[in-house]
């Protein structure tokens, strides 16, 4: 009966960690994840139960179960940075140690209860283990009431936090174990010095945890603001390209009037051969200097025209088919972000190919079953950098890591806003991005 109770308590403890982890971390997309998490919790409980039966040192129990096994558990089932996972594992471990201290220090020191009655086989083992679980449950519920936010630390900060956290847990656990040893030796349960050390270390650890958490949040906020600034600069660049295209069209319009006047003069003088020669030269000049698309949407026309000119100057062949409905569910800024980022990534990929004959971009934009379909395919060298958001990061060497993948991340944000979807298909010879945006009935 005693062993069954211990197994039950271990299952209850791992269940509290199950609730805590699911409340603080984002689950991975794993089939039957709750069932698999349950099996993992049962395995951890059985391991802890066996360690307790064979009277394994408490330090090993803390390090292997409350830290190592729990960390492996969250590493398998949850998606977050390694430091975030370790952070919440350490918080739960310290919570367990604090609950254990309360269920031993307070009863023995204040109420002079015989500690042997709390240990395995003692008459008060059941109520005190229930009290221990109740305290952990209260701490878990309290922690779950605070919102979780992603945070970032640099390498030195991560190593320092891990080292200090493990050291604090070992010190706290040794103090609790010392209390048990002192009792067994019929020496006074806990000296005032141990009291002071225990709660001082606990206070310092809580302060360190809060500081690390706030520091990480501030750094994450700074990085997010930096990303937003970079995205804003990217969008401003796209708009500048549009303004440049519009200015070029204005110059072209002005030149057309001059060309028409020159042609009118030649035709008035009946100099038809010279007029024909002038028309051929004008056509060659327009084809060489101007690449103008007319889809009906001025923003789309401007950004595509500008990108086509870039492709032409870089020796990249462009095949395109653009059919737009009268209205599309995107603002001018969003059009610039999507088309501009897609083309910038495609041009970047083509520039990494040595042979000009292989540099090619295919663009297809059209309505498709009440959706706006945008498909862009570019030749590729087949080398990609996977990104944590399941997209692919930029390989521009002059950019810092913060820039990597921002273009596609920005597109994902816009598509999420409009309930759209994006599919990325990389291969050894080409790279395809397919986008579908819902159209309202008035837009079809």
Tab-separated table of C-alpha atoms in Angstrom:
chain	number	residue	atom	x	y	z
A	1	UNK	CA	0.000	0.000	0.000
A	2	UNK	CA	2.872	2.329	0.862
A	3	UNK	CA	4.500	1.844	-2.543
A	4	UNK	CA	1.196	2.380	-4.343
A	5	UNK	CA	0.772	5.669	-2.510
A	6	UNK	CA	4.265	6.800	-3.477
A	7	UNK	CA	3.556	5.967	-7.119
A	8	UNK	CA	0.309	7.932	-6.924
A	9	UNK	CA	2.132	10.966	-5.488
A	10	UNK	CA	4.752	10.786	-8.231
A	11	UNK	CA	2.027	10.625	-10.885
A	12	UNK	CA	0.324	13.608	-9.283
A	13	UNK	CA	3.590	15.576	-9.295
A	14	UNK	CA	4.315	14.896	-12.964
A	15	UNK	CA	0.691	15.757	-13.771
A	16	UNK	CA	1.225	19.181	-12.192
A	17	UNK	CA	4.321	19.637	-14.352
A	18	UNK	CA	2.235	18.527	-17.373
A	19	UNK	CA	-0.295	21.295	-16.593
A	20	UNK	CA	2.452	23.827	-15.903
A	21	UNK	CA	4.377	23.123	-19.120
A	22	UNK	CA	1.254	23.212	-21.291
A	23	UNK	CA	0.274	26.519	-19.719
A	24	UNK	CA	3.646	28.208	-20.206
A	25	UNK	CA	4.951	26.834	-23.516
A	26	UNK	CA	3.547	26.438	-27.020
A	27	UNK	CA	2.971	22.842	-28.037
A	28	UNK	CA	4.487	21.417	-31.173
A	29	UNK	CA	2.212	20.131	-33.914
A	30	UNK	CA	2.493	16.456	-33.024
A	31	UNK	CA	-0.211	13.904	-33.678
A	32	UNK	CA	-1.842	12.591	-30.483
A	33	UNK	CA	0.376	14.939	-28.491
A	34	UNK	CA	-1.649	14.715	-25.263
A	35	UNK	CA	-1.553	10.933	-25.316
A	36	UNK	CA	2.194	10.948	-25.905
A	37	UNK	CA	2.693	13.528	-23.149
A	38	UNK	CA	0.697	11.339	-20.774
A	39	UNK	CA	2.867	8.319	-21.558
A	40	UNK	CA	6.005	10.403	-20.990
A	41	UNK	CA	4.656	11.610	-17.625
A	42	UNK	CA	3.936	8.041	-16.553
A	43	UNK	CA	7.470	6.991	-17.495
A	44	UNK	CA	8.974	9.890	-15.514
A	45	UNK	CA	6.775	9.010	-12.531
A	46	UNK	CA	7.856	5.376	-12.598
A	47	UNK	CA	11.541	6.364	-12.806
A	48	UNK	CA	11.115	8.717	-9.837
A	49	UNK	CA	9.215	6.008	-7.946
A	50	UNK	CA	12.001	3.478	-8.480
A	51	UNK	CA	14.619	6.023	-7.375
A	52	UNK	CA	12.663	6.673	-4.187
A	53	UNK	CA	12.192	2.959	-3.452
A	54	UNK	CA	15.927	2.344	-3.705
A	55	UNK	CA	16.671	5.453	-1.615
A	56	UNK	CA	18.649	7.199	-4.316
A	57	UNK	CA	20.330	10.430	-3.140
A	58	UNK	CA	17.941	13.359	-3.265
A	59	UNK	CA	20.462	15.379	-5.283
A	60	UNK	CA	20.260	12.801	-8.068
A	61	UNK	CA	16.482	12.843	-7.924
A	62	UNK	CA	16.455	16.626	-8.276
A	63	UNK	CA	19.049	16.790	-11.053
A	64	UNK	CA	17.772	13.850	-13.092
A	65	UNK	CA	13.991	14.082	-12.665
A	66	UNK	CA	13.145	17.691	-11.849
A	67	UNK	CA	15.709	19.090	-14.301
A	68	UNK	CA	17.064	16.619	-16.878
A	69	UNK	CA	13.959	14.484	-17.515
A	70	UNK	CA	11.627	17.472	-17.403
A	71	UNK	CA	13.859	19.361	-19.823
A	72	UNK	CA	13.912	16.421	-22.239
A	73	UNK	CA	10.125	16.292	-21.906
A	74	UNK	CA	9.614	19.962	-22.874
A	75	UNK	CA	12.265	19.674	-25.588
A	76	UNK	CA	10.271	16.893	-27.238
A	77	UNK	CA	6.765	18.333	-26.971
A	78	UNK	CA	7.099	22.118	-26.964
A	79	UNK	CA	8.394	24.766	-29.377
A	80	UNK	CA	10.358	27.569	-27.735
A	81	UNK	CA	13.951	28.624	-27.352
A	82	UNK	CA	16.176	26.331	-25.281
A	83	UNK	CA	16.623	28.973	-22.591
A	84	UNK	CA	12.849	29.452	-22.266
A	85	UNK	CA	12.342	25.730	-21.787
A	86	UNK	CA	15.146	25.503	-19.236
A	87	UNK	CA	13.855	28.624	-17.461
A	88	UNK	CA	10.415	27.137	-16.766
A	89	UNK	CA	11.894	23.741	-15.836
A	90	UNK	CA	14.119	25.478	-13.257
A	91	UNK	CA	11.176	27.511	-11.927
A	92	UNK	CA	9.137	24.329	-11.415
A	93	UNK	CA	12.110	22.567	-9.773
A	94	UNK	CA	12.640	25.432	-7.319
A	95	UNK	CA	8.904	25.497	-6.639
A	96	UNK	CA	9.024	21.795	-5.737
A	97	UNK	CA	12.013	22.307	-3.429
A	98	UNK	CA	10.329	25.259	-1.720
A	99	UNK	CA	7.135	23.231	-1.224
A	100	UNK	CA	9.196	20.381	0.224
A	101	UNK	CA	10.962	22.771	2.584
A	102	UNK	CA	7.661	24.183	3.808
A	103	UNK	CA	6.292	20.710	4.525
A	104	UNK	CA	9.391	19.812	6.556
A	105	UNK	CA	10.706	23.021	8.126
A	106	UNK	CA	7.426	24.492	9.348
A	107	UNK	CA	5.926	21.320	10.936
A	108	UNK	CA	9.175	20.220	12.564
A	109	UNK	CA	10.428	23.634	13.655
A	110	UNK	CA	7.216	25.370	14.677
A	111	UNK	CA	5.059	22.439	15.766
A	112	UNK	CA	7.876	20.057	16.826
A	113	UNK	CA	6.466	17.201	14.790
A	114	UNK	CA	8.709	14.156	14.595
A	115	UNK	CA	10.253	14.222	11.094
A	116	UNK	CA	10.252	10.430	10.844
A	117	UNK	CA	6.462	10.593	10.717
A	118	UNK	CA	6.738	12.561	7.449
A	119	UNK	CA	9.197	10.226	5.769
A	120	UNK	CA	8.338	7.093	3.812
A	121	UNK	CA	6.626	4.652	6.161
A	122	UNK	CA	5.697	7.357	8.668
A	123	UNK	CA	2.212	7.731	10.099
A	124	UNK	CA	1.876	11.303	8.783
A	125	UNK	CA	3.308	10.519	5.348
A	126	UNK	CA	-0.036	10.686	3.509
A	127	UNK	CA	-1.312	14.047	4.852
A	128	UNK	CA	2.107	15.690	4.483
A	129	UNK	CA	2.614	14.469	0.909
A	130	UNK	CA	-0.856	15.744	0.106
A	131	UNK	CA	0.119	19.081	1.646
A	132	UNK	CA	3.299	19.029	-0.456
A	133	UNK	CA	1.276	18.443	-3.647
A	134	UNK	CA	-1.240	21.110	-2.621
A	135	UNK	CA	1.529	23.683	-2.195
A	136	UNK	CA	2.975	22.849	-5.617
A	137	UNK	CA	-0.519	23.109	-7.131
A	138	UNK	CA	-0.981	26.551	-5.530
A	139	UNK	CA	2.381	27.720	-6.876
A	140	UNK	CA	1.590	26.333	-10.347
A	141	UNK	CA	-1.812	28.026	-10.462
A	142	UNK	CA	-0.227	31.290	-9.312
A	143	UNK	CA	2.476	31.108	-11.988
A	144	UNK	CA	-0.092	30.273	-14.668
A	145	UNK	CA	-1.946	33.479	-13.819
A	146	UNK	CA	1.035	35.484	-15.079
A	147	UNK	CA	1.258	35.844	-18.829
A	148	UNK	CA	4.224	34.236	-20.552
A	149	UNK	CA	6.292	36.171	-23.050
A	150	UNK	CA	9.153	35.105	-25.237
A	151	UNK	CA	12.532	36.357	-24.141
A	152	UNK	CA	16.104	36.243	-25.393
A	153	UNK	CA	19.472	36.062	-23.662
A	154	UNK	CA	22.962	36.071	-25.100
A	155	UNK	CA	25.246	33.062	-24.732
A	156	UNK	CA	27.061	34.284	-21.601
A	157	UNK	CA	23.773	35.157	-19.902
A	158	UNK	CA	22.356	31.725	-20.713
A	159	UNK	CA	25.384	29.881	-19.320
A	160	UNK	CA	25.431	32.087	-16.211
A	161	UNK	CA	21.730	31.592	-15.523
A	162	UNK	CA	21.975	27.814	-15.981
A	163	UNK	CA	25.013	27.562	-13.686
A	164	UNK	CA	23.563	29.800	-10.956
A	165	UNK	CA	20.167	28.082	-11.135
A	166	UNK	CA	21.606	24.591	-10.751
A	167	UNK	CA	23.878	25.816	-7.944
A	168	UNK	CA	20.931	27.384	-6.097
A	169	UNK	CA	18.880	24.205	-6.453
A	170	UNK	CA	21.753	22.089	-5.100
A	171	UNK	CA	22.275	24.448	-2.124
A	172	UNK	CA	18.558	24.556	-1.303
A	173	UNK	CA	18.248	20.805	-1.609
A	174	UNK	CA	21.328	20.204	0.579
A	175	UNK	CA	19.814	22.366	3.301
A	176	UNK	CA	16.600	20.338	3.249
A	177	UNK	CA	18.580	17.081	3.231
A	178	UNK	CA	20.755	18.370	6.091
A	179	UNK	CA	17.621	18.849	8.129
A	180	UNK	CA	16.719	15.202	7.585
A	181	UNK	CA	20.236	14.032	8.467
A	182	UNK	CA	20.302	16.158	11.602
A	183	UNK	CA	17.027	14.652	12.677
A	184	UNK	CA	18.238	11.124	12.128
A	185	UNK	CA	21.297	11.915	14.237
A	186	UNK	CA	19.025	13.317	16.975
A	187	UNK	CA	20.608	16.740	16.590
A	188	UNK	CA	18.589	19.971	16.474
A	189	UNK	CA	16.483	20.084	13.312
A	190	UNK	CA	17.650	23.267	11.680
A	191	UNK	CA	19.889	26.028	12.964
A	192	UNK	CA	19.075	29.685	12.489
A	193	UNK	CA	22.003	29.911	10.104
A	194	UNK	CA	20.471	27.257	7.839
A	195	UNK	CA	17.182	29.108	7.997
A	196	UNK	CA	18.852	32.318	6.924
A	197	UNK	CA	20.877	30.636	4.171
A	198	UNK	CA	17.861	28.811	2.770
A	199	UNK	CA	15.598	31.853	2.537
A	200	UNK	CA	18.452	34.142	1.461
A	201	UNK	CA	19.340	31.821	-1.419
A	202	UNK	CA	15.645	31.525	-2.261
A	203	UNK	CA	15.207	35.314	-2.266
A	204	UNK	CA	18.312	35.788	-4.397
A	205	UNK	CA	17.126	33.129	-6.831
A	206	UNK	CA	13.673	34.737	-7.121
A	207	UNK	CA	15.319	38.122	-7.718
A	208	UNK	CA	17.657	36.594	-10.307
A	209	UNK	CA	14.751	34.856	-12.057
A	210	UNK	CA	12.713	38.061	-12.237
A	211	UNK	CA	15.748	40.017	-13.471
A	212	UNK	CA	16.600	37.441	-16.146
A	213	UNK	CA	12.970	37.274	-17.271
A	214	UNK	CA	12.628	41.057	-17.529
A	215	UNK	CA	16.027	41.377	-19.229
A	216	UNK	CA	15.047	38.753	-21.777
A	217	UNK	CA	11.692	40.432	-22.409
A	218	UNK	CA	13.333	43.820	-22.938
A	219	UNK	CA	15.833	42.299	-25.352
A	220	UNK	CA	13.058	40.513	-27.231
A	221	UNK	CA	11.119	43.778	-27.397
A	222	UNK	CA	14.194	45.578	-28.735
A	223	UNK	CA	14.723	42.895	-31.380
A	224	UNK	CA	11.065	43.087	-32.355
A	225	UNK	CA	11.271	46.862	-32.710
A	226	UNK	CA	14.428	46.443	-34.760
A	227	UNK	CA	12.636	43.987	-37.037
A	228	UNK	CA	9.701	46.371	-37.405
A	229	UNK	CA	12.118	49.172	-38.283
A	230	UNK	CA	13.831	46.985	-40.876
A	231	UNK	CA	10.468	45.992	-42.356
A	232	UNK	CA	9.455	49.655	-42.452
A	233	UNK	CA	12.709	50.502	-44.237
A	234	UNK	CA	12.080	47.674	-46.710
A	235	UNK	CA	8.576	48.969	-47.429
A	236	UNK	CA	9.856	52.536	-47.779
A	237	UNK	CA	12.416	51.245	-50.253
A	238	UNK	CA	9.644	49.610	-52.271
A	239	UNK	CA	7.700	52.885	-52.240
A	240	UNK	CA	10.773	54.797	-53.353
A	241	UNK	CA	11.046	52.406	-56.261
A	242	UNK	CA	7.408	53.119	-57.136
A	243	UNK	CA	8.038	56.872	-56.985
A	244	UNK	CA	11.080	56.352	-59.190
A	245	UNK	CA	8.949	54.431	-61.688
A	246	UNK	CA	6.279	57.133	-61.668
A	247	UNK	CA	8.917	59.821	-62.249
A	248	UNK	CA	10.305	57.778	-65.112
A	249	UNK	CA	6.823	57.502	-66.627
A	250	UNK	CA	6.410	61.258	-66.353
A	251	UNK	CA	9.685	61.793	-68.216
A	252	UNK	CA	8.548	59.277	-70.785
A	253	UNK	CA	5.238	61.119	-71.161
A	254	UNK	CA	7.110	64.378	-71.653
A	255	UNK	CA	9.420	62.752	-74.212
A	256	UNK	CA	6.450	61.250	-76.083
A	257	UNK	CA	5.108	64.730	-76.772
A	258	UNK	CA	8.483	65.748	-78.201
A	259	UNK	CA	8.709	62.555	-80.260
A	260	UNK	CA	5.183	63.069	-81.605
A	261	UNK	CA	6.028	66.614	-82.588
A	262	UNK	CA	9.165	65.406	-84.386
A	263	UNK	CA	7.164	62.713	-86.193
A	264	UNK	CA	4.480	65.221	-87.077
A	265	UNK	CA	7.111	67.477	-88.619
A	266	UNK	CA	8.617	64.611	-90.652
A	267	UNK	CA	5.196	63.498	-91.885
A	268	UNK	CA	4.224	67.077	-92.740
A	269	UNK	CA	7.362	67.308	-94.874
A	270	UNK	CA	6.432	63.933	-96.415
A	271	UNK	CA	9.774	62.516	-95.270
A	272	UNK	CA	8.275	59.057	-94.767
A	273	UNK	CA	11.531	57.090	-94.846
A	274	UNK	CA	13.054	59.275	-92.154
A	275	UNK	CA	9.835	59.050	-90.135
A	276	UNK	CA	9.886	55.268	-90.377
A	277	UNK	CA	13.530	55.215	-89.346
A	278	UNK	CA	12.695	57.519	-86.413
A	279	UNK	CA	9.873	55.211	-85.279
A	280	UNK	CA	12.220	52.189	-85.310
A	281	UNK	CA	14.813	54.049	-83.243
A	282	UNK	CA	12.140	55.228	-80.816
A	283	UNK	CA	10.791	51.679	-80.413
A	284	UNK	CA	14.277	50.308	-79.726
A	285	UNK	CA	14.909	53.070	-77.215
A	286	UNK	CA	11.651	52.438	-75.336
A	287	UNK	CA	12.281	48.679	-75.301
A	288	UNK	CA	15.815	49.221	-74.033
A	289	UNK	CA	15.195	51.933	-71.444
A	290	UNK	CA	11.619	51.314	-70.321
A	291	UNK	CA	9.888	48.158	-69.194
A	292	UNK	CA	6.292	49.072	-68.525
A	293	UNK	CA	3.533	46.757	-67.281
A	294	UNK	CA	-0.127	47.715	-67.462
A	295	UNK	CA	-2.268	45.424	-65.306
A	296	UNK	CA	-4.847	48.014	-64.261
A	297	UNK	CA	-3.514	48.430	-60.721
A	298	UNK	CA	-1.107	51.377	-60.614
A	299	UNK	CA	0.731	50.175	-57.508
A	300	UNK	CA	1.197	46.680	-58.917
A	301	UNK	CA	2.276	48.133	-62.261
A	302	UNK	CA	4.844	50.417	-60.665
A	303	UNK	CA	6.465	47.816	-58.422
A	304	UNK	CA	6.520	45.149	-61.141
A	305	UNK	CA	7.872	47.590	-63.710
A	306	UNK	CA	10.677	48.523	-61.372
A	307	UNK	CA	11.487	44.876	-60.616
A	308	UNK	CA	11.407	43.973	-64.305
A	309	UNK	CA	13.937	46.733	-64.987
A	310	UNK	CA	16.181	45.347	-62.224
A	311	UNK	CA	15.909	41.877	-63.729
A	312	UNK	CA	16.754	43.158	-67.194
A	313	UNK	CA	19.847	44.987	-65.942
A	314	UNK	CA	20.947	41.835	-64.059
A	315	UNK	CA	20.512	39.541	-67.030
A	316	UNK	CA	17.515	37.736	-65.528
A	317	UNK	CA	14.809	36.556	-67.908
A	318	UNK	CA	11.257	37.297	-66.733
A	319	UNK	CA	8.123	35.481	-67.886
A	320	UNK	CA	4.928	36.892	-66.510
A	321	UNK	CA	1.172	36.609	-66.737
A	322	UNK	CA	-0.779	39.148	-64.668
A	323	UNK	CA	-4.600	39.266	-64.605
A	324	UNK	CA	-6.005	41.249	-61.703
A	325	UNK	CA	-9.632	41.684	-60.630
A	326	UNK	CA	-10.879	45.246	-60.277
A	327	UNK	CA	-10.425	45.122	-56.515
A	328	UNK	CA	-7.933	43.113	-54.512
A	329	UNK	CA	-7.943	42.662	-50.704
A	330	UNK	CA	-4.595	44.386	-50.192
A	331	UNK	CA	-3.532	47.929	-49.434
A	332	UNK	CA	-0.834	49.601	-51.503
A	333	UNK	CA	1.692	49.005	-48.704
A	334	UNK	CA	0.767	45.309	-48.563
A	335	UNK	CA	1.050	44.943	-52.345
A	336	UNK	CA	4.523	46.483	-52.168
A	337	UNK	CA	5.540	44.185	-49.320
A	338	UNK	CA	4.330	40.970	-50.937
A	339	UNK	CA	5.408	41.568	-54.542
A	340	UNK	CA	8.543	43.486	-53.608
A	341	UNK	CA	9.809	40.876	-51.129
A	342	UNK	CA	8.975	37.974	-53.438
A	343	UNK	CA	10.858	39.572	-56.313
A	344	UNK	CA	13.796	40.659	-54.149
A	345	UNK	CA	14.224	37.080	-52.915
A	346	UNK	CA	13.881	35.725	-56.462
A	347	UNK	CA	16.429	38.206	-57.850
A	348	UNK	CA	18.821	37.435	-54.979
A	349	UNK	CA	18.550	33.704	-55.740
A	350	UNK	CA	19.118	34.219	-59.467
A	351	UNK	CA	22.197	36.356	-58.862
A	352	UNK	CA	23.850	33.405	-57.126
A	353	UNK	CA	23.716	31.434	-60.386
A	354	UNK	CA	26.772	31.850	-62.584
A	355	UNK	CA	25.194	31.094	-65.976
A	356	UNK	CA	23.026	33.899	-67.387
A	357	UNK	CA	21.066	31.399	-69.481
A	358	UNK	CA	19.718	29.782	-66.309
A	359	UNK	CA	18.611	32.992	-64.580
A	360	UNK	CA	14.852	33.099	-64.886
A	361	UNK	CA	11.799	34.254	-62.932
A	362	UNK	CA	8.240	33.188	-63.754
A	363	UNK	CA	5.375	35.228	-62.298
A	364	UNK	CA	1.706	34.277	-62.510
A	365	UNK	CA	-1.037	36.359	-60.892
A	366	UNK	CA	-4.699	35.588	-61.572
A	367	UNK	CA	-8.060	34.952	-59.903
A	368	UNK	CA	-8.631	31.290	-59.098
A	369	UNK	CA	-11.843	29.909	-57.583
A	370	UNK	CA	-12.698	33.061	-55.595
A	371	UNK	CA	-9.041	33.396	-54.616
A	372	UNK	CA	-6.230	35.588	-55.877
A	373	UNK	CA	-3.390	33.290	-56.877
A	374	UNK	CA	0.179	34.612	-56.832
A	375	UNK	CA	2.858	32.174	-57.944
A	376	UNK	CA	6.492	33.121	-58.425
A	377	UNK	CA	9.164	30.638	-59.484
A	378	UNK	CA	12.853	31.389	-59.781
A	379	UNK	CA	15.855	29.300	-60.689
A	380	UNK	CA	17.977	28.375	-57.695
A	381	UNK	CA	21.295	26.823	-56.752
A	382	UNK	CA	19.458	24.448	-54.409
A	383	UNK	CA	21.115	25.715	-51.213
A	384	UNK	CA	18.712	26.984	-48.544
A	385	UNK	CA	18.844	28.126	-44.923
A	386	UNK	CA	15.829	26.800	-42.952
A	387	UNK	CA	14.220	29.396	-40.709
A	388	UNK	CA	12.537	28.754	-37.341
A	389	UNK	CA	9.187	29.928	-38.731
A	390	UNK	CA	9.314	27.022	-41.230
A	391	UNK	CA	10.218	29.421	-44.050
A	392	UNK	CA	13.661	30.048	-45.511
A	393	UNK	CA	16.053	32.780	-44.484
A	394	UNK	CA	17.941	35.177	-46.699
A	395	UNK	CA	21.549	34.304	-47.569
A	396	UNK	CA	22.746	37.896	-47.913
A	397	UNK	CA	26.098	37.903	-46.187
A	398	UNK	CA	26.100	41.624	-45.518
A	399	UNK	CA	22.993	41.446	-43.375
A	400	UNK	CA	22.914	40.585	-39.706
A	401	UNK	CA	20.973	37.573	-38.479
A	402	UNK	CA	18.054	39.771	-37.507
A	403	UNK	CA	17.292	40.381	-41.195
A	404	UNK	CA	17.167	36.732	-42.133
A	405	UNK	CA	13.722	35.592	-43.223
A	406	UNK	CA	12.074	38.969	-42.557
A	407	UNK	CA	10.694	39.265	-46.102
A	408	UNK	CA	8.769	35.990	-45.933
A	409	UNK	CA	7.848	36.658	-42.297
A	410	UNK	CA	6.289	39.966	-43.341
A	411	UNK	CA	4.364	38.194	-46.095
A	412	UNK	CA	3.129	35.612	-43.573
A	413	UNK	CA	1.879	38.422	-41.322
A	414	UNK	CA	-0.069	40.023	-44.184
A	415	UNK	CA	-1.550	36.686	-45.253
A	416	UNK	CA	-2.598	35.895	-41.699
A	417	UNK	CA	-4.391	39.239	-41.548
A	418	UNK	CA	-6.341	38.446	-44.735
A	419	UNK	CA	-6.860	34.704	-44.044
A	420	UNK	CA	-4.531	33.832	-46.905
A	421	UNK	CA	-2.075	30.978	-47.215
A	422	UNK	CA	1.408	30.470	-48.576
A	423	UNK	CA	3.163	27.338	-49.786
A	424	UNK	CA	6.926	27.214	-50.296
A	425	UNK	CA	8.392	24.520	-52.539
A	426	UNK	CA	12.203	24.407	-52.723
A	427	UNK	CA	14.021	22.069	-55.084
A	428	UNK	CA	17.535	21.604	-56.427
A	429	UNK	CA	16.917	23.732	-59.537
A	430	UNK	CA	14.141	26.144	-58.624
A	431	UNK	CA	12.238	27.741	-55.764
A	432	UNK	CA	8.479	28.312	-55.849
A	433	UNK	CA	6.276	30.441	-53.610
A	434	UNK	CA	2.507	30.052	-54.047
A	435	UNK	CA	0.061	32.424	-52.373
A	436	UNK	CA	-3.731	32.270	-52.202
A	437	UNK	CA	-5.782	35.235	-50.961
A	438	UNK	CA	-9.576	35.041	-50.521
A	439	UNK	CA	-11.582	37.398	-52.744
A	440	UNK	CA	-15.020	38.677	-51.835
A	441	UNK	CA	-17.813	38.206	-54.357
A	442	UNK	CA	-17.505	41.858	-55.381
A	443	UNK	CA	-13.801	41.348	-56.095
A	444	UNK	CA	-14.133	38.240	-58.259
